[in-house]
Amino acid sequence: MKLELEEIALGYAQRHARTRLLAEHLSLCAPEGELTALLGRNGVGKSTLLRVLAGVRPPLAGRVLLDGREVASMTARERAARIAFVTTEPVAAAHLRVREVVSMGRAPYTGWFGTLSPEDERIVGESLERVGMAAFRDKTLESLSDGERQRVMIARALAQDTPLVLLDEPTAFLDLPNRYQIALLLRELAHDTGKSVVYSSHDLSTAVQLCDALWVMTPEGVAAGAPEDLLRSGRLNAMFDGTPLTLTPEGTVRLEQEKERTVKIPAATDPQTTALLTGVAARCGFRVVAGETAPADCSIALSADGTFSVSDARSGTVGTAGDFHALAALLRRSGTVR
């Protein structure tokens, strides 16, 4: 089931003021079987856009379509059978058991009393298995870690069995391994089941590595495409306009500092050591220059035993260092840190 946005405008009413416009003329598409990350800085409207996609907030203009049908025309029950929305709001009843929380996903298909059929029970069990939480089914939500709770919320969305899954910052507050695990889980969900999965995030590195498509939201609009296309075009850098941050061609965020002094590093080092030397030099305010005869304010030499020595072009040898921490101290001591 394909998700389409046609000329969407986002915003909200303010007390005693005109409506605040967040974005307009948004025309996007999230095909089935793909994982899409919605990226952008705080306050740009990511959560508002997800709520519009879920049908719980109307757009100021435009239409949201699922397989050609307007979401705004659907009843609440019809939306619940087509769209699962995992918000950032915690479940109110933390004492509920994991299986009870996941069972809530079957609400669109059960009767008034919420009695689960054998088929419902099977779907709940399979959802827990898919996210690796079957062994936790009888534990209470409050006894779980943040990463485990997030898996439970994803299992609830799975149990809802919808073609579209929306998640608002599912990796927020998680450590790095858990952020990758959740993103991998979402990618597997999209690829294995054919669902369209859209989630918002500030984790650019994970999104670039794992997502099929990115929606990069700025005050000027949304740039959409494969991570590689957005990197090549430079449109991902729009997230960092007005900041000293920039993106490398590989998608790594770098802090651009003014570097008034230059340094030469050993040419015959392995690639990792070269990268590490370049990094420590940049952190200490140096720009690396290449070539044996190239003039530089400072140079770093590496001995056979792994010891570094730093020489200043004006004052001579500054000292030796046995590790990068000590090397950085030597560079700072040469008076180069701003």
XYZ file of C-alpha atoms in Angstrom:
338
model
C 0.000 0.000 0.000
C 1.599 3.248 -1.173
C 1.575 6.404 0.932
C 1.328 9.656 -1.035
C 1.309 13.297 0.031
C -0.135 15.893 -2.328
C 0.659 19.571 -1.720
C 0.517 19.210 2.065
C 0.750 22.319 4.269
C 1.546 21.910 7.974
C 0.974 24.231 10.885
C -1.068 24.914 13.973
C -3.221 27.620 15.444
C -1.789 29.925 18.097
C -3.814 31.690 20.755
C -4.500 35.315 19.791
C -2.356 34.897 16.692
C -2.561 33.709 13.143
C -1.874 30.091 12.259
C 1.818 29.265 12.349
C 2.898 27.687 9.074
C 5.613 25.030 9.399
C 5.816 23.760 5.827
C 3.855 23.830 2.595
C 3.734 22.288 -0.880
C 4.955 18.914 0.400
C 4.502 16.205 -2.223
C 6.120 12.937 -1.174
C 5.780 9.191 -1.616
C 6.665 6.220 0.613
C 6.400 2.975 -1.385
C 5.524 -0.338 0.196
C 8.403 -2.481 1.380
C 10.688 0.469 2.140
C 12.056 2.082 5.299
C 11.988 5.884 5.231
C 13.608 8.145 7.829
C 12.191 11.620 8.454
C 15.106 13.836 9.508
C 15.271 17.443 10.637
C 16.131 19.785 13.442
C 13.935 20.391 16.493
C 10.799 22.408 15.814
C 10.836 21.934 12.056
C 7.575 19.932 12.103
C 8.534 16.239 12.005
C 6.037 15.145 14.672
C 3.328 17.324 13.128
C 3.906 15.711 9.739
C 3.672 12.205 11.214
C 0.398 13.097 12.944
C -0.975 14.371 9.658
C 0.080 11.132 7.952
C -1.622 9.134 10.715
C -4.851 11.084 10.246
C -4.948 12.338 13.839
C -4.253 15.932 12.790
C -5.633 17.600 9.667
C -3.268 19.349 7.261
C -3.773 23.036 6.575
C -3.972 22.122 2.897
C -3.428 19.154 0.618
C -4.223 15.446 0.855
C -2.721 12.276 2.321
C -3.542 9.178 0.266
C -3.215 5.466 0.947
C -3.498 3.535 -2.297
C -5.388 6.452 -3.766
C -7.867 6.843 -0.909
C -7.775 10.007 1.175
C -6.932 9.291 4.827
C -9.210 12.141 5.958
C -12.214 10.277 4.497
C -11.587 7.148 6.601
C -13.347 6.375 9.849
C -11.258 5.879 12.984
C -11.675 2.100 12.703
C -10.671 2.121 9.036
C -7.554 4.128 9.848
C -6.681 1.772 12.707
C -6.789 -1.159 10.280
C -4.459 0.628 7.853
C -2.132 2.813 9.918
C -0.170 1.929 13.062
C 1.292 4.953 14.847
C 3.902 4.582 17.597
C 4.155 7.927 19.399
C 6.682 9.221 21.908
C 4.083 9.231 24.679
C 4.652 6.481 27.275
C 1.976 3.882 27.971
C 0.005 5.151 30.964
C -0.321 1.787 32.726
C 3.293 0.732 33.293
C 2.099 -2.219 35.406
C 0.614 -3.917 32.332
C 2.327 -7.064 31.143
C 4.089 -7.145 27.802
C 1.551 -9.494 26.195
C -1.291 -7.202 27.345
C 0.326 -4.159 25.754
C 0.930 -5.978 22.473
C -2.643 -7.308 22.539
C -3.856 -3.701 22.343
C -2.764 -3.770 18.727
C -5.631 -6.139 17.968
C -8.246 -3.607 19.130
C -9.445 -2.750 15.585
C -10.393 -6.411 15.054
C -11.890 -7.458 18.389
C -15.384 -6.977 19.786
C -16.570 -4.445 22.354
C -14.982 -6.374 25.234
C -11.651 -6.833 23.442
C -11.746 -10.634 23.659
C -8.928 -12.175 21.656
C -9.647 -15.047 19.303
C -7.119 -17.856 18.754
C -6.078 -16.031 15.574
C -5.513 -12.816 17.559
C -3.426 -14.726 20.102
C -1.337 -16.203 17.293
C -0.658 -12.768 15.802
C 0.322 -11.366 19.217
C 2.716 -14.272 19.749
C 4.264 -13.891 16.293
C 4.698 -10.147 16.834
C 6.586 -10.767 20.068
C 8.740 -13.377 18.357
C 9.638 -11.039 15.500
C 10.940 -8.314 17.833
C 12.729 -10.797 20.096
C 10.495 -10.222 23.129
C 8.646 -13.554 23.410
C 10.582 -14.465 26.565
C 9.393 -11.221 28.182
C 5.675 -11.704 27.522
C 4.760 -11.981 31.218
C 7.003 -9.184 32.471
C 5.565 -5.780 33.330
C 6.394 -2.805 31.159
C 7.975 -0.943 34.073
C 10.527 -3.743 34.575
C 11.973 -3.353 31.064
C 14.840 -1.260 29.772
C 14.193 1.607 27.342
C 15.258 -0.525 24.388
C 13.035 -3.415 25.462
C 10.041 -1.108 25.913
C 10.568 0.267 22.425
C 10.558 -3.269 21.023
C 7.249 -3.888 22.794
C 5.752 -0.777 21.168
C 6.907 -1.997 17.764
C 5.395 -5.418 18.500
C 2.091 -3.713 19.295
C 2.243 -1.958 15.915
C 3.014 -5.310 14.266
C 0.035 -6.918 15.979
C -2.135 -4.167 14.540
C -1.238 -5.680 11.146
C -1.397 -2.501 9.054
C 0.270 -1.803 5.699
C 1.616 1.541 6.993
C 3.667 1.897 10.197
C 4.617 5.347 11.519
C 6.979 5.875 14.448
C 7.871 9.160 16.151
C 11.533 9.048 17.258
C 11.611 5.344 18.222
C 15.364 5.507 18.905
C 15.297 8.564 21.177
C 17.020 8.036 24.557
C 18.542 4.731 23.398
C 22.255 3.954 23.440
C 24.113 3.450 20.161
C 23.787 -0.376 19.921
C 20.049 -0.190 20.649
C 19.563 2.581 18.081
C 21.083 0.367 15.404
C 19.119 -2.689 16.552
C 15.797 -0.836 16.409
C 16.583 0.608 12.970
C 17.617 -2.843 11.726
C 14.384 -4.271 13.097
C 12.357 -1.631 11.247
C 14.226 -2.332 8.008
C 13.580 -6.062 8.329
C 9.924 -5.317 9.030
C 9.615 -3.257 5.849
C 11.568 -5.621 3.607
C 10.150 -8.907 4.929
C 6.476 -7.925 5.196
C 6.138 -5.348 2.424
C 4.922 -2.688 4.840
C 5.733 0.971 4.344
C 7.602 2.125 7.462
C 8.288 5.810 8.165
C 10.043 6.960 11.326
C 11.410 10.285 12.551
C 14.896 10.552 13.985
C 17.871 12.786 14.750
C 20.266 9.884 14.157
C 21.585 10.794 10.730
C 24.404 8.228 10.681
C 22.104 5.251 11.274
C 19.535 6.527 8.781
C 22.132 6.990 6.030
C 23.430 3.449 6.522
C 20.162 1.548 6.892
C 17.256 3.387 5.258
C 15.958 3.016 1.722
C 14.930 6.673 1.567
C 15.271 9.877 3.563
C 12.920 12.822 3.959
C 15.098 15.746 5.060
C 12.874 18.445 6.529
C 14.005 22.076 6.746
C 12.074 25.371 6.970
C 12.359 25.546 3.171
C 10.657 22.190 2.579
C 11.514 18.493 2.336
C 14.259 16.938 0.226
C 13.485 13.291 -0.534
C 15.535 10.502 -2.044
C 17.966 7.677 -1.422
C 20.713 8.560 1.085
C 23.358 8.386 -1.642
C 21.422 10.751 -3.936
C 21.004 13.312 -1.162
C 24.665 13.029 -0.187
C 25.825 13.471 -3.781
C 23.583 16.479 -4.360
C 24.584 18.099 -1.066
C 20.949 18.440 0.003
C 21.581 16.604 3.277
C 23.804 19.497 4.320
C 20.693 21.698 4.464
C 20.076 20.237 7.931
C 23.179 22.052 9.166
C 22.677 25.480 7.594
C 23.725 28.185 10.030
C 25.889 25.800 12.077
C 29.601 24.895 11.948
C 28.649 21.306 11.067
C 29.029 19.670 7.687
C 28.779 16.216 6.133
C 31.585 14.174 4.648
C 30.850 12.317 1.377
C 30.363 9.154 3.481
C 27.655 10.785 5.605
C 29.721 11.457 8.733
C 28.998 14.688 10.585
C 32.064 16.881 11.046
C 32.639 20.076 13.004
C 34.235 22.655 10.736
C 36.716 24.698 12.760
C 38.826 27.575 11.561
C 42.331 26.188 11.096
C 44.985 28.885 10.897
C 48.021 26.595 11.314
C 49.196 23.647 9.268
C 50.757 20.296 10.118
C 52.456 17.512 8.168
C 51.836 13.909 9.196
C 53.859 10.795 8.298
C 53.128 9.686 4.740
C 53.963 6.001 5.228
C 51.393 5.198 7.935
C 48.509 2.766 7.599
C 45.095 4.221 6.631
C 43.690 4.018 10.161
C 46.641 5.836 11.715
C 46.512 8.471 8.976
C 42.811 9.035 9.658
C 43.392 9.227 13.412
C 46.292 11.665 13.023
C 44.186 13.820 10.715
C 41.373 13.769 13.261
C 43.483 14.749 16.268
C 45.173 17.485 14.241
C 41.821 18.932 13.165
C 40.527 18.819 16.733
C 43.561 20.838 17.830
C 43.064 23.465 15.137
C 45.475 22.233 12.453
C 44.947 21.738 8.744
C 46.899 18.771 7.350
C 49.122 19.474 4.336
C 50.604 16.818 2.057
C 53.992 16.497 0.424
C 57.507 16.240 1.753
C 58.451 19.750 0.636
C 55.159 21.456 1.527
C 55.679 24.170 4.156
C 53.939 23.587 7.482
C 53.916 25.199 10.895
C 54.339 21.852 12.611
C 55.113 18.226 11.783
C 54.396 14.890 13.430
C 56.773 11.934 13.159
C 56.031 8.321 14.100
C 58.844 6.078 15.345
C 59.045 2.291 14.989
C 57.925 1.769 18.590
C 54.739 3.783 17.996
C 55.942 6.958 19.711
C 54.945 10.313 18.224
C 57.201 13.350 18.135
C 56.070 16.881 17.373
C 58.354 19.500 15.833
C 57.485 23.168 15.524
C 58.931 24.904 12.456
C 59.937 27.921 14.518
C 60.943 26.570 17.928
C 62.078 23.038 17.075
C 61.036 19.854 18.880
C 58.053 20.274 21.200
C 58.215 16.773 22.666
C 57.287 13.109 22.320
C 54.047 11.261 23.055
C 53.195 7.605 23.552
C 49.503 7.904 22.650
C 47.018 10.219 20.958
C 45.937 11.810 24.244
C 49.500 12.942 24.919
C 49.918 13.935 21.262
C 46.923 16.261 21.497
C 48.439 17.819 24.616
C 51.663 18.497 22.707
C 49.764 20.160 19.874
C 47.843 22.307 22.338
C 51.069 23.238 24.092
C 52.444 24.637 20.867
C 49.846 27.388 21.221
C 47.563 26.348 18.374
C 44.253 25.869 20.154
C 41.885 28.772 19.760
